[in-house]
Amino acid sequence: MVKIRHAWLVRAVHAVFVSKNTSFTCATHCLIIGICLAILQGIFSTWWLHVHKQSPLESLWHKATWVRADK
């Protein structure tokens, strides 16, 4: 399954950047935006986990499930 996804990604990048059409298409813009968002999310996640013990959703889940245990 991983090899299929990898091959699809390689074909998509090849079609977007290596094709003879040199103008940027909507697919190119979407790919660039997706890569930028993934990089930003990785940077933010690394920073968050260095500063905080848990993720925001994890801390909300912990508070919601341990409401009655505190009493």
PDB file of N, CA, C and O in Angstrom:
ATOM      1  N   MET A   1       0.820  -1.201   0.000  1.00  0.00           N
ATOM      2  CA  MET A   1       0.000   0.000   0.000  1.00  0.00           C
ATOM      3  C   MET A   1       0.861   1.261   0.000  1.00  0.00           C
ATOM      4  O   MET A   1       0.550   2.210  -0.662  1.00  0.00           O
ATOM      5  N   VAL A   2       1.948   1.253   0.750  1.00  0.00           N
ATOM      6  CA  VAL A   2       2.818   2.421   0.811  1.00  0.00           C
ATOM      7  C   VAL A   2       3.470   2.674  -0.535  1.00  0.00           C
ATOM      8  O   VAL A   2       3.595   3.806  -0.966  1.00  0.00           O
ATOM      9  N   LYS A   3       3.874   1.611  -1.223  1.00  0.00           N
ATOM     10  CA  LYS A   3       4.513   1.780  -2.516  1.00  0.00           C
ATOM     11  C   LYS A   3       3.553   2.395  -3.533  1.00  0.00           C
ATOM     12  O   LYS A   3       3.966   3.176  -4.365  1.00  0.00           O
ATOM     13  N   ILE A   4       2.272   2.053  -3.451  1.00  0.00           N
ATOM     14  CA  ILE A   4       1.282   2.616  -4.364  1.00  0.00           C
ATOM     15  C   ILE A   4       1.144   4.112  -4.117  1.00  0.00           C
ATOM     16  O   ILE A   4       1.121   4.907  -5.045  1.00  0.00           O
ATOM     17  N   ARG A   5       1.082   4.519  -2.869  1.00  0.00           N
ATOM     18  CA  ARG A   5       0.968   5.944  -2.563  1.00  0.00           C
ATOM     19  C   ARG A   5       2.214   6.696  -3.007  1.00  0.00           C
ATOM     20  O   ARG A   5       2.139   7.790  -3.518  1.00  0.00           O
ATOM     21  N   HIS A   6       3.375   6.099  -2.788  1.00  0.00           N
ATOM     22  CA  HIS A   6       4.617   6.742  -3.185  1.00  0.00           C
ATOM     23  C   HIS A   6       4.662   6.920  -4.697  1.00  0.00           C
ATOM     24  O   HIS A   6       5.058   7.972  -5.188  1.00  0.00           O
ATOM     25  N   ALA A   7       4.275   5.891  -5.438  1.00  0.00           N
ATOM     26  CA  ALA A   7       4.284   5.979  -6.896  1.00  0.00           C
ATOM     27  C   ALA A   7       3.311   7.048  -7.369  1.00  0.00           C
ATOM     28  O   ALA A   7       3.611   7.796  -8.310  1.00  0.00           O
ATOM     29  N   TRP A   8       2.180   7.161  -6.745  1.00  0.00           N
ATOM     30  CA  TRP A   8       1.208   8.196  -7.114  1.00  0.00           C
ATOM     31  C   TRP A   8       1.783   9.578  -6.872  1.00  0.00           C
ATOM     32  O   TRP A   8       1.645  10.473  -7.703  1.00  0.00           O
ATOM     33  N   LEU A   9       2.475   9.754  -5.735  1.00  0.00           N
ATOM     34  CA  LEU A   9       3.066  11.048  -5.421  1.00  0.00           C
ATOM     35  C   LEU A   9       4.156  11.407  -6.421  1.00  0.00           C
ATOM     36  O   LEU A   9       4.225  12.543  -6.897  1.00  0.00           O
ATOM     37  N   VAL A  10       4.984  10.445  -6.762  1.00  0.00           N
ATOM     38  CA  VAL A  10       6.050  10.697  -7.736  1.00  0.00           C
ATOM     39  C   VAL A  10       5.459  11.070  -9.089  1.00  0.00           C
ATOM     40  O   VAL A  10       5.920  12.020  -9.732  1.00  0.00           O
ATOM     41  N   ARG A  11       4.411  10.371  -9.520  1.00  0.00           N
ATOM     42  CA  ARG A  11       3.772  10.707 -10.796  1.00  0.00           C
ATOM     43  C   ARG A  11       3.139  12.090 -10.760  1.00  0.00           C
ATOM     44  O   ARG A  11       3.197  12.829 -11.741  1.00  0.00           O
ATOM     45  N   ALA A  12       2.538  12.446  -9.628  1.00  0.00           N
ATOM     46  CA  ALA A  12       1.898  13.756  -9.520  1.00  0.00           C
ATOM     47  C   ALA A  12       2.934  14.875  -9.576  1.00  0.00           C
ATOM     48  O   ALA A  12       2.754  15.875 -10.275  1.00  0.00           O
ATOM     49  N   VAL A  13       4.024  14.708  -8.845  1.00  0.00           N
ATOM     50  CA  VAL A  13       5.078  15.731  -8.857  1.00  0.00           C
ATOM     51  C   VAL A  13       5.707  15.814 -10.241  1.00  0.00           C
ATOM     52  O   VAL A  13       5.968  16.903 -10.747  1.00  0.00           O
ATOM     53  N   HIS A  14       5.917  14.683 -10.873  1.00  0.00           N
ATOM     54  CA  HIS A  14       6.478  14.677 -12.230  1.00  0.00           C
ATOM     55  C   HIS A  14       5.539  15.396 -13.198  1.00  0.00           C
ATOM     56  O   HIS A  14       5.983  16.209 -14.007  1.00  0.00           O
ATOM     57  N   ALA A  15       4.255  15.122 -13.106  1.00  0.00           N
ATOM     58  CA  ALA A  15       3.289  15.745 -14.014  1.00  0.00           C
ATOM     59  C   ALA A  15       3.206  17.248 -13.803  1.00  0.00           C
ATOM     60  O   ALA A  15       3.036  18.009 -14.745  1.00  0.00           O
ATOM     61  N   VAL A  16       3.376  17.674 -12.561  1.00  0.00           N
ATOM     62  CA  VAL A  16       3.237  19.101 -12.261  1.00  0.00           C
ATOM     63  C   VAL A  16       4.498  19.870 -12.630  1.00  0.00           C
ATOM     64  O   VAL A  16       4.440  20.934 -13.234  1.00  0.00           O
ATOM     65  N   PHE A  17       5.663  19.350 -12.280  1.00  0.00           N
ATOM     66  CA  PHE A  17       6.892  20.122 -12.431  1.00  0.00           C
ATOM     67  C   PHE A  17       7.719  19.775 -13.672  1.00  0.00           C
ATOM     68  O   PHE A  17       8.436  20.619 -14.191  1.00  0.00           O
ATOM     69  N   VAL A  18       7.662  18.550 -14.158  1.00  0.00           N
ATOM     70  CA  VAL A  18       8.547  18.128 -15.228  1.00  0.00           C
ATOM     71  C   VAL A  18       7.858  18.146 -16.585  1.00  0.00           C
ATOM     72  O   VAL A  18       8.505  18.029 -17.606  1.00  0.00           O
ATOM     73  N   SER A  19       6.574  18.289 -16.601  1.00  0.00           N
ATOM     74  CA  SER A  19       5.864  18.272 -17.882  1.00  0.00           C
ATOM     75  C   SER A  19       6.300  19.453 -18.749  1.00  0.00           C
ATOM     76  O   SER A  19       6.865  20.429 -18.278  1.00  0.00           O
ATOM     77  N   LYS A  20       6.027  19.350 -20.043  1.00  0.00           N
ATOM     78  CA  LYS A  20       6.470  20.386 -20.983  1.00  0.00           C
ATOM     79  C   LYS A  20       5.732  21.706 -20.795  1.00  0.00           C
ATOM     80  O   LYS A  20       6.189  22.747 -21.223  1.00  0.00           O
ATOM     81  N   ASN A  21       4.581  21.662 -20.159  1.00  0.00           N
ATOM     82  CA  ASN A  21       3.830  22.880 -19.893  1.00  0.00           C
ATOM     83  C   ASN A  21       4.517  23.631 -18.755  1.00  0.00           C
ATOM     84  O   ASN A  21       4.541  23.190 -17.628  1.00  0.00           O
ATOM     85  N   THR A  22       5.094  24.777 -19.051  1.00  0.00           N
ATOM     86  CA  THR A  22       5.879  25.493 -18.045  1.00  0.00           C
ATOM     87  C   THR A  22       5.046  26.448 -17.194  1.00  0.00           C
ATOM     88  O   THR A  22       5.554  27.004 -16.239  1.00  0.00           O
ATOM     89  N   SER A  23       3.808  26.666 -17.546  1.00  0.00           N
ATOM     90  CA  SER A  23       2.985  27.565 -16.735  1.00  0.00           C
ATOM     91  C   SER A  23       2.476  26.826 -15.503  1.00  0.00           C
ATOM     92  O   SER A  23       2.275  25.623 -15.519  1.00  0.00           O
ATOM     93  N   PHE A  24       2.304  27.579 -14.412  1.00  0.00           N
ATOM     94  CA  PHE A  24       1.792  26.979 -13.185  1.00  0.00           C
ATOM     95  C   PHE A  24       0.304  26.714 -13.331  1.00  0.00           C
ATOM     96  O   PHE A  24      -0.455  27.567 -13.772  1.00  0.00           O
ATOM     97  N   THR A  25      -0.100  25.526 -12.961  1.00  0.00           N
ATOM     98  CA  THR A  25      -1.503  25.156 -13.017  1.00  0.00           C
ATOM     99  C   THR A  25      -2.094  25.208 -11.616  1.00  0.00           C
ATOM    100  O   THR A  25      -1.388  25.440 -10.635  1.00  0.00           O
ATOM    101  N   CYS A  26      -3.363  24.961 -11.520  1.00  0.00           N
ATOM    102  CA  CYS A  26      -4.025  24.915 -10.219  1.00  0.00           C
ATOM    103  C   CYS A  26      -3.453  23.780  -9.377  1.00  0.00           C
ATOM    104  O   CYS A  26      -3.298  23.914  -8.174  1.00  0.00           O
ATOM    105  N   ALA A  27      -3.109  22.672 -10.025  1.00  0.00           N
ATOM    106  CA  ALA A  27      -2.524  21.543  -9.302  1.00  0.00           C
ATOM    107  C   ALA A  27      -1.183  21.933  -8.686  1.00  0.00           C
ATOM    108  O   ALA A  27      -0.858  21.527  -7.569  1.00  0.00           O
ATOM    109  N   THR A  28      -0.411  22.733  -9.384  1.00  0.00           N
ATOM    110  CA  THR A  28       0.871  23.194  -8.859  1.00  0.00           C
ATOM    111  C   THR A  28       0.665  24.056  -7.626  1.00  0.00           C
ATOM    112  O   THR A  28       1.354  23.874  -6.612  1.00  0.00           O
ATOM    113  N   HIS A  29      -0.274  24.954  -7.692  1.00  0.00           N
ATOM    114  CA  HIS A  29      -0.552  25.822  -6.555  1.00  0.00           C
ATOM    115  C   HIS A  29      -1.036  25.000  -5.359  1.00  0.00           C
ATOM    116  O   HIS A  29      -0.620  25.245  -4.231  1.00  0.00           O
ATOM    117  N   CYS A  30      -1.901  24.044  -5.612  1.00  0.00           N
ATOM    118  CA  CYS A  30      -2.396  23.191  -4.527  1.00  0.00           C
ATOM    119  C   CYS A  30      -1.272  22.377  -3.907  1.00  0.00           C
ATOM    120  O   CYS A  30      -1.211  22.223  -2.687  1.00  0.00           O
ATOM    121  N   LEU A  31      -0.372  21.862  -4.716  1.00  0.00           N
ATOM    122  CA  LEU A  31       0.757  21.094  -4.208  1.00  0.00           C
ATOM    123  C   LEU A  31       1.674  21.968  -3.364  1.00  0.00           C
ATOM    124  O   LEU A  31       2.093  21.576  -2.274  1.00  0.00           O
ATOM    125  N   ILE A  32       1.966  23.166  -3.822  1.00  0.00           N
ATOM    126  CA  ILE A  32       2.829  24.084  -3.073  1.00  0.00           C
ATOM    127  C   ILE A  32       2.175  24.484  -1.753  1.00  0.00           C
ATOM    128  O   ILE A  32       2.828  24.496  -0.703  1.00  0.00           O
ATOM    129  N   ILE A  33       0.900  24.784  -1.774  1.00  0.00           N
ATOM    130  CA  ILE A  33       0.178  25.140  -0.556  1.00  0.00           C
ATOM    131  C   ILE A  33       0.175  23.961   0.419  1.00  0.00           C
ATOM    132  O   ILE A  33       0.402  24.130   1.618  1.00  0.00           O
ATOM    133  N   GLY A  34      -0.065  22.756  -0.082  1.00  0.00           N
ATOM    134  CA  GLY A  34      -0.074  21.567   0.766  1.00  0.00           C
ATOM    135  C   GLY A  34       1.275  21.309   1.413  1.00  0.00           C
ATOM    136  O   GLY A  34       1.359  20.991   2.604  1.00  0.00           O
ATOM    137  N   ILE A  35       2.348  21.455   0.647  1.00  0.00           N
ATOM    138  CA  ILE A  35       3.690  21.263   1.200  1.00  0.00           C
ATOM    139  C   ILE A  35       3.992  22.320   2.257  1.00  0.00           C
ATOM    140  O   ILE A  35       4.526  22.005   3.329  1.00  0.00           O
ATOM    141  N   CYS A  36       3.637  23.572   1.978  1.00  0.00           N
ATOM    142  CA  CYS A  36       3.864  24.655   2.954  1.00  0.00           C
ATOM    143  C   CYS A  36       3.075  24.415   4.243  1.00  0.00           C
ATOM    144  O   CYS A  36       3.609  24.600   5.345  1.00  0.00           O
ATOM    145  N   LEU A  37       1.828  24.009   4.123  1.00  0.00           N
ATOM    146  CA  LEU A  37       1.016  23.738   5.316  1.00  0.00           C
ATOM    147  C   LEU A  37       1.563  22.569   6.123  1.00  0.00           C
ATOM    148  O   LEU A  37       1.556  22.605   7.360  1.00  0.00           O
ATOM    149  N   ALA A  38       2.044  21.534   5.448  1.00  0.00           N
ATOM    150  CA  ALA A  38       2.624  20.396   6.157  1.00  0.00           C
ATOM    151  C   ALA A  38       3.882  20.801   6.914  1.00  0.00           C
ATOM    152  O   ALA A  38       4.090  20.389   8.066  1.00  0.00           O
ATOM    153  N   ILE A  39       4.708  21.631   6.307  1.00  0.00           N
ATOM    154  CA  ILE A  39       5.920  22.116   6.977  1.00  0.00           C
ATOM    155  C   ILE A  39       5.553  22.988   8.173  1.00  0.00           C
ATOM    156  O   ILE A  39       6.115  22.826   9.270  1.00  0.00           O
ATOM    157  N   LEU A  40       4.615  23.908   7.990  1.00  0.00           N
ATOM    158  CA  LEU A  40       4.192  24.776   9.104  1.00  0.00           C
ATOM    159  C   LEU A  40       3.573  23.967  10.241  1.00  0.00           C
ATOM    160  O   LEU A  40       3.816  24.242  11.417  1.00  0.00           O
ATOM    161  N   GLN A  41       2.776  22.963   9.902  1.00  0.00           N
ATOM    162  CA  GLN A  41       2.165  22.129  10.933  1.00  0.00           C
ATOM    163  C   GLN A  41       3.230  21.347  11.702  1.00  0.00           C
ATOM    164  O   GLN A  41       3.138  21.204  12.915  1.00  0.00           O
ATOM    165  N   GLY A  42       4.231  20.866  11.009  1.00  0.00           N
ATOM    166  CA  GLY A  42       5.322  20.154  11.676  1.00  0.00           C
ATOM    167  C   GLY A  42       6.097  21.051  12.621  1.00  0.00           C
ATOM    168  O   GLY A  42       6.425  20.656  13.746  1.00  0.00           O
ATOM    169  N   ILE A  43       6.372  22.273  12.194  1.00  0.00           N
ATOM    170  CA  ILE A  43       7.088  23.229  13.049  1.00  0.00           C
ATOM    171  C   ILE A  43       6.246  23.586  14.263  1.00  0.00           C
ATOM    172  O   ILE A  43       6.735  23.584  15.402  1.00  0.00           O
ATOM    173  N   PHE A  44       4.964  23.875  14.051  1.00  0.00           N
ATOM    174  CA  PHE A  44       4.088  24.242  15.163  1.00  0.00           C
ATOM    175  C   PHE A  44       3.911  23.081  16.138  1.00  0.00           C
ATOM    176  O   PHE A  44       3.933  23.277  17.353  1.00  0.00           O
ATOM    177  N   SER A  45       3.760  21.871  15.619  1.00  0.00           N
ATOM    178  CA  SER A  45       3.578  20.701  16.486  1.00  0.00           C
ATOM    179  C   SER A  45       4.808  20.447  17.339  1.00  0.00           C
ATOM    180  O   SER A  45       4.700  20.125  18.523  1.00  0.00           O
ATOM    181  N   THR A  46       5.982  20.592  16.744  1.00  0.00           N
ATOM    182  CA  THR A  46       7.221  20.412  17.496  1.00  0.00           C
ATOM    183  C   THR A  46       7.330  21.445  18.601  1.00  0.00           C
ATOM    184  O   THR A  46       7.663  21.113  19.748  1.00  0.00           O
ATOM    185  N   TRP A  47       7.043  22.701  18.280  1.00  0.00           N
ATOM    186  CA  TRP A  47       7.085  23.753  19.297  1.00  0.00           C
ATOM    187  C   TRP A  47       6.075  23.483  20.405  1.00  0.00           C
ATOM    188  O   TRP A  47       6.395  23.603  21.590  1.00  0.00           O
ATOM    189  N   TRP A  48       4.856  23.118  20.027  1.00  0.00           N
ATOM    190  CA  TRP A  48       3.790  22.902  21.008  1.00  0.00           C
ATOM    191  C   TRP A  48       4.167  21.810  21.997  1.00  0.00           C
ATOM    192  O   TRP A  48       3.984  21.945  23.197  1.00  0.00           O
ATOM    193  N   LEU A  49       4.701  20.708  21.493  1.00  0.00           N
ATOM    194  CA  LEU A  49       5.028  19.593  22.372  1.00  0.00           C
ATOM    195  C   LEU A  49       6.265  19.859  23.227  1.00  0.00           C
ATOM    196  O   LEU A  49       6.455  19.222  24.256  1.00  0.00           O
ATOM    197  N   HIS A  50       7.101  20.817  22.833  1.00  0.00           N
ATOM    198  CA  HIS A  50       8.208  21.229  23.689  1.00  0.00           C
ATOM    199  C   HIS A  50       7.707  22.106  24.831  1.00  0.00           C
ATOM    200  O   HIS A  50       8.258  22.064  25.936  1.00  0.00           O
ATOM    201  N   VAL A  51       6.677  22.889  24.585  1.00  0.00           N
ATOM    202  CA  VAL A  51       6.159  23.830  25.578  1.00  0.00           C
ATOM    203  C   VAL A  51       5.108  23.184  26.476  1.00  0.00           C
ATOM    204  O   VAL A  51       5.076  23.424  27.677  1.00  0.00           O
ATOM    205  N   HIS A  52       4.243  22.360  25.915  1.00  0.00           N
ATOM    206  CA  HIS A  52       3.124  21.770  26.649  1.00  0.00           C
ATOM    207  C   HIS A  52       3.303  20.265  26.799  1.00  0.00           C
ATOM    208  O   HIS A  52       3.984  19.623  26.010  1.00  0.00           O
ATOM    209  N   LYS A  53       2.634  19.722  27.816  1.00  0.00           N
ATOM    210  CA  LYS A  53       2.720  18.291  28.086  1.00  0.00           C
ATOM    211  C   LYS A  53       1.858  17.472  27.117  1.00  0.00           C
ATOM    212  O   LYS A  53       2.221  16.355  26.750  1.00  0.00           O
ATOM    213  N   GLN A  54       0.718  18.025  26.715  1.00  0.00           N
ATOM    214  CA  GLN A  54      -0.226  17.319  25.842  1.00  0.00           C
ATOM    215  C   GLN A  54      -0.681  18.244  24.728  1.00  0.00           C
ATOM    216  O   GLN A  54      -0.533  19.460  24.805  1.00  0.00           O
ATOM    217  N   SER A  55      -1.293  17.631  23.724  1.00  0.00           N
ATOM    218  CA  SER A  55      -1.899  18.430  22.662  1.00  0.00           C
ATOM    219  C   SER A  55      -3.188  19.067  23.192  1.00  0.00           C
ATOM    220  O   SER A  55      -3.730  18.624  24.205  1.00  0.00           O
ATOM    221  N   PRO A  56      -3.711  20.104  22.530  1.00  0.00           N
ATOM    222  CA  PRO A  56      -4.934  20.760  23.021  1.00  0.00           C
ATOM    223  C   PRO A  56      -6.124  19.809  23.104  1.00  0.00           C
ATOM    224  O   PRO A  56      -6.852  19.802  24.098  1.00  0.00           O
ATOM    225  N   LEU A  57      -6.334  18.995  22.091  1.00  0.00           N
ATOM    226  CA  LEU A  57      -7.464  18.061  22.101  1.00  0.00           C
ATOM    227  C   LEU A  57      -7.275  16.991  23.166  1.00  0.00           C
ATOM    228  O   LEU A  57      -8.229  16.594  23.840  1.00  0.00           O
ATOM    229  N   GLU A  58      -6.051  16.552  23.354  1.00  0.00           N
ATOM    230  CA  GLU A  58      -5.768  15.548  24.364  1.00  0.00           C
ATOM    231  C   GLU A  58      -6.042  16.082  25.770  1.00  0.00           C
ATOM    232  O   GLU A  58      -6.590  15.376  26.624  1.00  0.00           O
ATOM    233  N   SER A  59      -5.692  17.337  26.021  1.00  0.00           N
ATOM    234  CA  SER A  59      -5.954  17.919  27.342  1.00  0.00           C
ATOM    235  C   SER A  59      -7.461  18.114  27.572  1.00  0.00           C
ATOM    236  O   SER A  59      -7.954  17.895  28.680  1.00  0.00           O
ATOM    237  N   LEU A  60      -8.201  18.499  26.530  1.00  0.00           N
ATOM    238  CA  LEU A  60      -9.661  18.615  26.665  1.00  0.00           C
ATOM    239  C   LEU A  60     -10.289  17.245  26.931  1.00  0.00           C
ATOM    240  O   LEU A  60     -11.188  17.123  27.760  1.00  0.00           O
ATOM    241  N   TRP A  61      -9.805  16.229  26.242  1.00  0.00           N
ATOM    242  CA  TRP A  61     -10.309  14.873  26.443  1.00  0.00           C
ATOM    243  C   TRP A  61     -10.019  14.410  27.872  1.00  0.00           C
ATOM    244  O   TRP A  61     -10.863  13.806  28.519  1.00  0.00           O
ATOM    245  N   HIS A  62      -8.846  14.718  28.368  1.00  0.00           N
ATOM    246  CA  HIS A  62      -8.472  14.338  29.733  1.00  0.00           C
ATOM    247  C   HIS A  62      -9.381  15.032  30.753  1.00  0.00           C
ATOM    248  O   HIS A  62      -9.856  14.406  31.694  1.00  0.00           O
ATOM    249  N   LYS A  63      -9.624  16.322  30.553  1.00  0.00           N
ATOM    250  CA  LYS A  63     -10.496  17.064  31.477  1.00  0.00           C
ATOM    251  C   LYS A  63     -11.931  16.542  31.428  1.00  0.00           C
ATOM    252  O   LYS A  63     -12.600  16.456  32.451  1.00  0.00           O
ATOM    253  N   ALA A  64     -12.402  16.200  30.228  1.00  0.00           N
ATOM    254  CA  ALA A  64     -13.786  15.741  30.086  1.00  0.00           C
ATOM    255  C   ALA A  64     -13.985  14.345  30.704  1.00  0.00           C
ATOM    256  O   ALA A  64     -15.052  14.055  31.255  1.00  0.00           O
ATOM    257  N   THR A  65     -12.991  13.496  30.614  1.00  0.00           N
ATOM    258  CA  THR A  65     -13.157  12.137  31.124  1.00  0.00           C
ATOM    259  C   THR A  65     -12.873  12.021  32.620  1.00  0.00           C
ATOM    260  O   THR A  65     -13.293  11.066  33.262  1.00  0.00           O
ATOM    261  N   TRP A  66     -12.174  12.984  33.184  1.00  0.00           N
ATOM    262  CA  TRP A  66     -11.840  12.922  34.616  1.00  0.00           C
ATOM    263  C   TRP A  66     -12.617  13.936  35.435  1.00  0.00           C
ATOM    264  O   TRP A  66     -12.211  14.293  36.529  1.00  0.00           O
ATOM    265  N   VAL A  67     -13.766  14.401  34.943  1.00  0.00           N
ATOM    266  CA  VAL A  67     -14.571  15.391  35.656  1.00  0.00           C
ATOM    267  C   VAL A  67     -15.064  14.839  36.983  1.00  0.00           C
ATOM    268  O   VAL A  67     -14.945  15.469  38.027  1.00  0.00           O
ATOM    269  N   ARG A  68     -15.621  13.640  36.990  1.00  0.00           N
ATOM    270  CA  ARG A  68     -16.199  13.079  38.209  1.00  0.00           C
ATOM    271  C   ARG A  68     -15.141  12.471  39.129  1.00  0.00           C
ATOM    272  O   ARG A  68     -15.391  12.251  40.286  1.00  0.00           O
ATOM    273  N   ALA A  69     -13.979  12.192  38.640  1.00  0.00           N
ATOM    274  CA  ALA A  69     -12.941  11.600  39.470  1.00  0.00           C
ATOM    275  C   ALA A  69     -12.363  12.599  40.458  1.00  0.00           C
ATOM    276  O   ALA A  69     -11.856  12.211  41.496  1.00  0.00           O
ATOM    277  N   ASP A  70     -12.466  13.884  40.142  1.00  0.00           N
ATOM    278  CA  ASP A  70     -11.930  14.917  41.038  1.00  0.00           C
ATOM    279  C   ASP A  70     -12.794  15.118  42.278  1.00  0.00           C
ATOM    280  O   ASP A  70     -12.320  15.602  43.283  1.00  0.00           O
ATOM    281  N   LYS A  71     -14.065  14.764  42.222  1.00  0.00           N
ATOM    282  CA  LYS A  71     -14.985  15.020  43.341  1.00  0.00           C
ATOM    283  C   LYS A  71     -14.898  13.992  44.418  1.00  0.00           C
ATOM    284  O   LYS A  71     -14.538  12.937  44.423  1.00  0.00           O
TER     285      LYS A  71
END
